[in-house]
Coordinates of C-alpha atoms in Angstrom, one line a residue:
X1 CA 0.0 0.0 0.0
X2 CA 1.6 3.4 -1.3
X3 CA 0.8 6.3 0.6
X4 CA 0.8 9.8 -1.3
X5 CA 2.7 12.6 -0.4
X6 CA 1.4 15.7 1.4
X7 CA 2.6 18.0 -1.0
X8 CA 0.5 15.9 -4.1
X9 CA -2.3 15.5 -2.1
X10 CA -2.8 19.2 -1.4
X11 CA -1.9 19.7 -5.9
X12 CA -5.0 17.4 -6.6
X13 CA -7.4 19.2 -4.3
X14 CA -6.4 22.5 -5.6
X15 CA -7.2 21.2 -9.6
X16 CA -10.0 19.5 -8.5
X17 CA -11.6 22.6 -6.0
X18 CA -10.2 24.5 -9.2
X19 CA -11.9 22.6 -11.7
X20 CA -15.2 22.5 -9.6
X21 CA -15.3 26.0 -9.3
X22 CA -15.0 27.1 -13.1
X23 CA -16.8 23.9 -14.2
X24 CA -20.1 25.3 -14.4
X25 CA -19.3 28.4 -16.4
X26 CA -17.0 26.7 -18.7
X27 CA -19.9 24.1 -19.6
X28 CA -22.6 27.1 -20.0
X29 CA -19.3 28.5 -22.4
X30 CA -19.4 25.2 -24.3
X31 CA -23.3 25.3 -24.5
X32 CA -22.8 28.8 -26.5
X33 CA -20.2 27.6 -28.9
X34 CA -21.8 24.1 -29.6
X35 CA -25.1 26.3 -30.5
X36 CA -23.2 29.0 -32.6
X37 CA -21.4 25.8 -34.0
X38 CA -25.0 24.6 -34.9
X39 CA -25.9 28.1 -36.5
X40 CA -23.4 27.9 -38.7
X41 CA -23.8 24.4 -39.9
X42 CA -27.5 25.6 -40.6
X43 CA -26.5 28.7 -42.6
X44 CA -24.3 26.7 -44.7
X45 CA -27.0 24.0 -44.9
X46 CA -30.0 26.6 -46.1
X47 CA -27.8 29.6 -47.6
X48 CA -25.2 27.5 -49.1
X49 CA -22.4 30.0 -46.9
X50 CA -22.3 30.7 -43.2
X51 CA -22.8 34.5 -43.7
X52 CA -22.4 35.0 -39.5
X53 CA -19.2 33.2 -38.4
X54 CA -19.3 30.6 -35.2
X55 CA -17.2 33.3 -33.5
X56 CA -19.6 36.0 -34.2
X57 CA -22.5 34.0 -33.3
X58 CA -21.0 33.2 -30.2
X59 CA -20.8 36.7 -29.1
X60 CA -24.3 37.1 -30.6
X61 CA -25.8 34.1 -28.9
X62 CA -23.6 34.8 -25.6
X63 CA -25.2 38.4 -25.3
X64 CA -28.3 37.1 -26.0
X65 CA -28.1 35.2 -22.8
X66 CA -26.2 37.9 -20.5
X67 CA -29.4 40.5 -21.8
X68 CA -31.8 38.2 -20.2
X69 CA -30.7 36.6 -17.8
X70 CA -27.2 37.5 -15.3
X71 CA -24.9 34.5 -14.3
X72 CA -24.5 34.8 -10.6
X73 CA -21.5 34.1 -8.7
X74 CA -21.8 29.7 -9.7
X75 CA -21.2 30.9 -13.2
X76 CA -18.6 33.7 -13.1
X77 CA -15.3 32.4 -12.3
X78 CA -15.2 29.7 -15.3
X79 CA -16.8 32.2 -17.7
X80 CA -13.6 34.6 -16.5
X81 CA -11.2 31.5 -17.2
X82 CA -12.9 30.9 -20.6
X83 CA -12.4 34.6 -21.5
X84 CA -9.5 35.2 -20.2
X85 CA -7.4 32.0 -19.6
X86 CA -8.9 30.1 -22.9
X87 CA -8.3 33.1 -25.0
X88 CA -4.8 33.5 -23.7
X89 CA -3.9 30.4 -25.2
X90 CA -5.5 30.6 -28.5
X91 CA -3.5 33.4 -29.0
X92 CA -0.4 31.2 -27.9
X93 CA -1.1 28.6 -30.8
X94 CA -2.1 31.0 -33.3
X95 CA 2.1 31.9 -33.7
X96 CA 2.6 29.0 -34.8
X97 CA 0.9 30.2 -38.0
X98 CA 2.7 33.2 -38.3
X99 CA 6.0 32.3 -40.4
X100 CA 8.8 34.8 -40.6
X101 CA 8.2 35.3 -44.4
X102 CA 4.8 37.5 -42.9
X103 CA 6.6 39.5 -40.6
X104 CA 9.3 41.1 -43.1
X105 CA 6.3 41.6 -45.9
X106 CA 5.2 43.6 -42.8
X107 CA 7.8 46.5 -43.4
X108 CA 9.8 48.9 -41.1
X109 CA 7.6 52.0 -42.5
X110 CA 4.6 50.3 -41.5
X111 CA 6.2 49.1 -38.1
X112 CA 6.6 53.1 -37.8
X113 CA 3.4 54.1 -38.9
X114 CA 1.7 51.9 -36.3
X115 CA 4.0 53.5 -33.9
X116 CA 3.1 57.2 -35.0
X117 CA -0.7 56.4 -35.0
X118 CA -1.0 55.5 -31.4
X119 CA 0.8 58.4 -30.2
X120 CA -1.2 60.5 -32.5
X121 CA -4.4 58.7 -31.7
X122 CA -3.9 59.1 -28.2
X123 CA -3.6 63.0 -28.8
X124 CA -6.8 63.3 -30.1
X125 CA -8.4 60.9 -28.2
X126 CA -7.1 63.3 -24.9
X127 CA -8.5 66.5 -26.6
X128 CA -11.5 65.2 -27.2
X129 CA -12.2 63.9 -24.1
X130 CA -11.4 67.1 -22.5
X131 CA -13.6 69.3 -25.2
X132 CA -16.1 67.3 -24.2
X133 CA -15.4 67.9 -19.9
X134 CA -13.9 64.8 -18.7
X135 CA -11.7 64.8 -16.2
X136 CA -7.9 64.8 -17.2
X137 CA -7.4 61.3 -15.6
X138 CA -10.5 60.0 -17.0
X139 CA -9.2 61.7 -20.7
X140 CA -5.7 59.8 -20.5
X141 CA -7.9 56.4 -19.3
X142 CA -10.0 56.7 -22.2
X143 CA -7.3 57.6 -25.0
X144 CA -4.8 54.8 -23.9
X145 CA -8.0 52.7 -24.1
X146 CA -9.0 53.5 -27.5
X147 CA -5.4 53.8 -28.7
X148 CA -3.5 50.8 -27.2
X149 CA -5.2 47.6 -26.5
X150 CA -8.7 48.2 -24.3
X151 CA -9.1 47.3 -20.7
X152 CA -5.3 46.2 -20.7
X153 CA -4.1 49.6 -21.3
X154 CA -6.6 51.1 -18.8
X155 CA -5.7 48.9 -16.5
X156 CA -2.2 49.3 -16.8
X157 CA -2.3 52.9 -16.6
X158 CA -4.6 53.4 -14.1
X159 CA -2.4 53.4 -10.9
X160 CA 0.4 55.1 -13.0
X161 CA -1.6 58.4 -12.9
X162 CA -3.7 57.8 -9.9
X163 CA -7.0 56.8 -11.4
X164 CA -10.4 56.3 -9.2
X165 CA -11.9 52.7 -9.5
X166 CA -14.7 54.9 -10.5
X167 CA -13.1 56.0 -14.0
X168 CA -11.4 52.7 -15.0
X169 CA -14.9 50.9 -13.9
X170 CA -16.5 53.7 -16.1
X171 CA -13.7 53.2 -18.9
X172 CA -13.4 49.6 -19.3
X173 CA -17.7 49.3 -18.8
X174 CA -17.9 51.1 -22.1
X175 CA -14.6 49.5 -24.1
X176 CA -16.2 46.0 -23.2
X177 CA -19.3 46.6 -24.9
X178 CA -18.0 48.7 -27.5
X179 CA -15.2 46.3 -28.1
X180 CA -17.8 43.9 -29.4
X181 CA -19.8 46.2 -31.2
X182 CA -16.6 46.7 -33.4
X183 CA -15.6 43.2 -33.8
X184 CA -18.8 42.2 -35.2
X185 CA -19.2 45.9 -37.6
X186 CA -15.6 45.5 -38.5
X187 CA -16.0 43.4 -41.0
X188 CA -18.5 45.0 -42.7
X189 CA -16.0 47.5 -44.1
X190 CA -14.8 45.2 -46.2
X191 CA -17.1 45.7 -49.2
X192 CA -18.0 49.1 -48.6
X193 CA -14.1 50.4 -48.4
X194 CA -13.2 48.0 -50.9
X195 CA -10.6 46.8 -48.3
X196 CA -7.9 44.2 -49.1
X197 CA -7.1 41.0 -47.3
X198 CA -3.5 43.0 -46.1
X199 CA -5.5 46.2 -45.7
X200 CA -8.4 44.9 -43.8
X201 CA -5.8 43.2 -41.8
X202 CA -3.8 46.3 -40.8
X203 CA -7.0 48.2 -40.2
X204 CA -8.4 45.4 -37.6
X205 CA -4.8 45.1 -36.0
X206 CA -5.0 49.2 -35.6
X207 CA -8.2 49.5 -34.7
X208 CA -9.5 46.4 -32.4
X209 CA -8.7 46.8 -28.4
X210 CA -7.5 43.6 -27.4
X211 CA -5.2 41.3 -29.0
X212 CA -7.5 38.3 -29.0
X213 CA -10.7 40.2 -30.3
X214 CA -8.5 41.0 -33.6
X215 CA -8.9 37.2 -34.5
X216 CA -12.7 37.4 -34.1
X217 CA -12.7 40.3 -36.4
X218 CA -10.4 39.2 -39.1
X219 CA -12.0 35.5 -39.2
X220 CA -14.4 36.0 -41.8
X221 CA -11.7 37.4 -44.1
X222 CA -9.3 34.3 -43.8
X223 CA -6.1 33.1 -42.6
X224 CA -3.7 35.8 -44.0
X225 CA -6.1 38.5 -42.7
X226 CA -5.6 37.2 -39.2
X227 CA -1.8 36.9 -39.6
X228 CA -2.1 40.4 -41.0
X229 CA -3.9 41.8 -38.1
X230 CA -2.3 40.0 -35.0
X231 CA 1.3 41.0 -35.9
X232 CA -0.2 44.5 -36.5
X233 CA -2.1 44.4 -32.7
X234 CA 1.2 43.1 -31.2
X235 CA 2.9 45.8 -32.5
X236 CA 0.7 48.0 -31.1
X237 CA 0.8 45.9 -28.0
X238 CA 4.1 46.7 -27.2
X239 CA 4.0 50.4 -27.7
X240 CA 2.0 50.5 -24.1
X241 CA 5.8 51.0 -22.6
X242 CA 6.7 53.4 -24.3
X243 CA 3.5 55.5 -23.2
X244 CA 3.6 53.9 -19.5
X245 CA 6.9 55.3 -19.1
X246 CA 5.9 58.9 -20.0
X247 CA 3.0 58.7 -18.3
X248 CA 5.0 58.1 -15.3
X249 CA 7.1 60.9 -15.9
X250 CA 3.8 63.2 -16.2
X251 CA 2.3 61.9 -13.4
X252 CA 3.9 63.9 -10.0
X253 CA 2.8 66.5 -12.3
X254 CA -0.8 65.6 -12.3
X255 CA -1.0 65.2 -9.3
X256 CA 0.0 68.6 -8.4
X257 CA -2.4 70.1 -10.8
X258 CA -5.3 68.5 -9.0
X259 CA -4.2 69.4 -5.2
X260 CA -2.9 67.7 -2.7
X261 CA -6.0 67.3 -0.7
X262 CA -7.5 65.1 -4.1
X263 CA -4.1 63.4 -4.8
X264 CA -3.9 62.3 -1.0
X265 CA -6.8 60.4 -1.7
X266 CA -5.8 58.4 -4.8
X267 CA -3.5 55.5 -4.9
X268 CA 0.1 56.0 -5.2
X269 CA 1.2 55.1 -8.5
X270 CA 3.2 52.2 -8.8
X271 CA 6.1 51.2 -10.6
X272 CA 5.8 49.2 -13.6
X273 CA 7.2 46.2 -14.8
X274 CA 7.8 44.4 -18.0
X275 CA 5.7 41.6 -16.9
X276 CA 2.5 44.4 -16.6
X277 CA 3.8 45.7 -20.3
X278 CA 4.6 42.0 -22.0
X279 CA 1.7 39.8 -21.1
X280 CA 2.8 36.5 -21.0
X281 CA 0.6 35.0 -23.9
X282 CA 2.5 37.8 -26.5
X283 CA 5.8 35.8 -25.8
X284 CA 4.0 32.7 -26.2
X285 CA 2.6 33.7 -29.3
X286 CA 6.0 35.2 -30.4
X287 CA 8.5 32.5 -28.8
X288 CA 5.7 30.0 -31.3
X289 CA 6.4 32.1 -34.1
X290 CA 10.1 31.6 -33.8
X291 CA 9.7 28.2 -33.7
X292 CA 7.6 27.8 -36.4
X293 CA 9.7 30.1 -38.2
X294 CA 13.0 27.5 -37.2
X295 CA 10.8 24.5 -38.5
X296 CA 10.5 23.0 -35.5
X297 CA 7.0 22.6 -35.3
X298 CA 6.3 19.9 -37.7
X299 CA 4.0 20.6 -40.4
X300 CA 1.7 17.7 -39.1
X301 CA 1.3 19.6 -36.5
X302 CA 0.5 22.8 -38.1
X303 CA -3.7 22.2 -39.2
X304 CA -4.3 20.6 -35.2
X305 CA -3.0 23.5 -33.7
X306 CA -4.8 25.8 -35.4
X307 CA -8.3 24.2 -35.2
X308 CA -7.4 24.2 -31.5
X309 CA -6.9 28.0 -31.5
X310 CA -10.3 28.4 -33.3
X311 CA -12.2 26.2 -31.1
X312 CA -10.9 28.0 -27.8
X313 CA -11.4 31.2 -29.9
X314 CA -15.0 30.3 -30.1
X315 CA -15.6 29.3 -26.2
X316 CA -13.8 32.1 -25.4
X317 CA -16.1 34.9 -27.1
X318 CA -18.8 32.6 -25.9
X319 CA -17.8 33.9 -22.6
X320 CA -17.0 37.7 -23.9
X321 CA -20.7 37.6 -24.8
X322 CA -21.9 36.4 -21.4
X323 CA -19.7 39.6 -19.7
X324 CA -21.2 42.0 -21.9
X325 CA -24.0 44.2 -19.9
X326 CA -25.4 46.6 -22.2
X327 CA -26.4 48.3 -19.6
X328 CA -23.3 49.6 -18.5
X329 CA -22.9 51.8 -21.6
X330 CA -26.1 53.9 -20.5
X331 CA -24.2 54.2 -17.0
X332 CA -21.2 55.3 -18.5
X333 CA -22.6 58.2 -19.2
X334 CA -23.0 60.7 -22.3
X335 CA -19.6 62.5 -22.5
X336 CA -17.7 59.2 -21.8
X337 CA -19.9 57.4 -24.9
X338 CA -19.4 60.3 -27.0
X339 CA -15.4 60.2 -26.0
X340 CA -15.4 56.7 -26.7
X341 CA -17.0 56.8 -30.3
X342 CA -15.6 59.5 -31.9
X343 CA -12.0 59.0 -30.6
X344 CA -12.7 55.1 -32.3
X345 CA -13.5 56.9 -35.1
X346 CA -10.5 59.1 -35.4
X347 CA -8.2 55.7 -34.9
X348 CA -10.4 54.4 -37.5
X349 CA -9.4 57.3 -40.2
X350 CA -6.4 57.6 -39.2
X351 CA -5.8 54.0 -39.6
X352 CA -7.2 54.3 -43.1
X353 CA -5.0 57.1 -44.0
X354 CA -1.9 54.9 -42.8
X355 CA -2.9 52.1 -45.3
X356 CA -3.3 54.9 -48.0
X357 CA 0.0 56.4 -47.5
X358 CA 1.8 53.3 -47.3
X359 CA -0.3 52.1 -50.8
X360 CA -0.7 48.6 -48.9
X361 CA -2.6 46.8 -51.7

């Protein structure tokens, strides 16, 4: 009779106390995406062409659900881990479809261009926002939002300049819903632009909040069009150091602008790291690329990995559906709505005018 250790008794009853804890959401995840599975087997069947992707309806369907009826507290941590953790690693696999060859088509004017249209975005974003009477804080939330990668830049720059949990609730309410909103209208460019695969690529990469939504929104265009737009969103990624650090160098002056009194009362910022800037599944994704790049993944391997990445792709905007409260845009509030969707569409032209200048065909 063997005895376990101590030390592997207490590892099983964390996975299973783990796995009995996001089991339920997880499951309701998989109930979306078999049904937006089944949608799309039924558009093909009667239309001859699945006009709505699985991914799409899963967000459709997964809304659906989060409008009428709200997941208490049984459901909430696996739907977190499917949106979140899932995602995270569909975003790992999907490098290992990204081959060196794409990134030098890429091209060091558009590597700048990306660079010069987030700081410029971010400028605009700011003056609108303050036009229209936000606070300064809430402004800079907003435009590194909009500019940079969504609720990970807001988040990232929140204690850097002393932000409120009232304006980064505010902030990331709205970019959650309207994150959505723009991966499902993305696509619709397409036609009505005249967009190529590359440019419709480059425009998702610039113009989609988080890294992971950009493979919803380039799906329907194909393979290259998601290559396209994830190198582009990485890219973009990245440059959330670059403004972090200036930030930081801004930010005793904020303060001072706003009296001590109100400063006293917000958190101190604190430093940052690379492991805040870097998330760990964009050196996953790039450390795959490499490898893939090398040859060492072997090309057997190639077609399983990426119907894995689709398939958690799916689950996981399953569960971006079922966090979507439309509600919280109505909170929000007016000016932070109107901040929101004009400085999206200022990225968006911008964006455009990038591709234009560059004559990406």
């Amino acid at each position: 009779m063997t005895l376990e250790s101590p030390d592997r008794t207490s590892l099983v009853d964390r996975v299973a106390s783990g796995a009995k804890r996001i089991g339920p959401g997880l499951l309701l995840c998989l109930a979306v995406s078999v049904a937006a599975l089944g949608a799309e087997h039924l558009e093909a069947l009667f239309f001859h062409r699945a006009w709505l992707e699985a991914l799409v309806l899963a967000i459709l369907l997964g809304t659906l659900v989060r409008t009428l009826w709200k997941p208490d507290n049984r459901w909430r941590p696996g739907i977190s881990f499917s949106a979140k953790t899932l995602l995270e690693i569909a975003v790992v696999l999907l490098g290992a479809s990204l081959s060196a060859a794409t990134v030098a088509a890429t091209g060091a004017p558009l590597l700048l261009g990306i660079a010069a249209v987030v700081f410029v975005a971010i400028g605009l974003s700011y003056g609108i926002g303050r036009l229209l009477g936000l606070s300064k804080r809430m402004a800079i939330l907003v435009a590194c939002g909009n500019s940079i990668c969504g609720n990970s830049a807001i988040a990232a720059t929140a204690p850097v300049i002393g932000a409120d949990g009232d304006d980064v609730a505010a902030s990331i309410a709205f970019t959650t819903v309207l994150g959505v909103v723009v991966v499902l209208g993305l696509p619709l460019l397409i036609p009505v632009l005249g967009l190529s695969v590359h440019q419709f690529g480059i425009l998702s990469g610039l113009t989609v909040y988080a890294v992971p939504q950009v493979l919803a929104a380039t799906a329907p265009a194909g393979a290259v069009a998601v290559q396209i737009g994830t190198l582009v969103k990485l890219v973009r990624v990245l440059m959330l150091g670059p403004v972090i650090l200036v930030l930081s160098l801004l930010s005793s002056r904020l303060r001072e602008e706003t009296g001590a009194q109100v400063a006293a009362e917000r958190p101190a910022p604190r430093p940052f790291g690379l492991h805040r800037l870097v998330p760990w599944f964009i050196v996953g994704f790039v450390v795959m690329a490499a490898f893939r790049s090398a040859g060492l993944i072997p090309a057997v391997l190639l077609p399983p990995l990426a119907t894995a990445a689709n398939v958690l792709t799916i689950v996981s905007m399953a569960a971006l559906g079922l966090s979507v409260d439309i509600r919280s845009v109505v909170q929000a509030g007016p000016r932070v709505t109107a901040t929101v969707v004009l400085s999206l569409l200022a990225l968006a032209a911008i964006s455009l005018g990038l591709i234009r200048l560059l004559g990406v065909a």
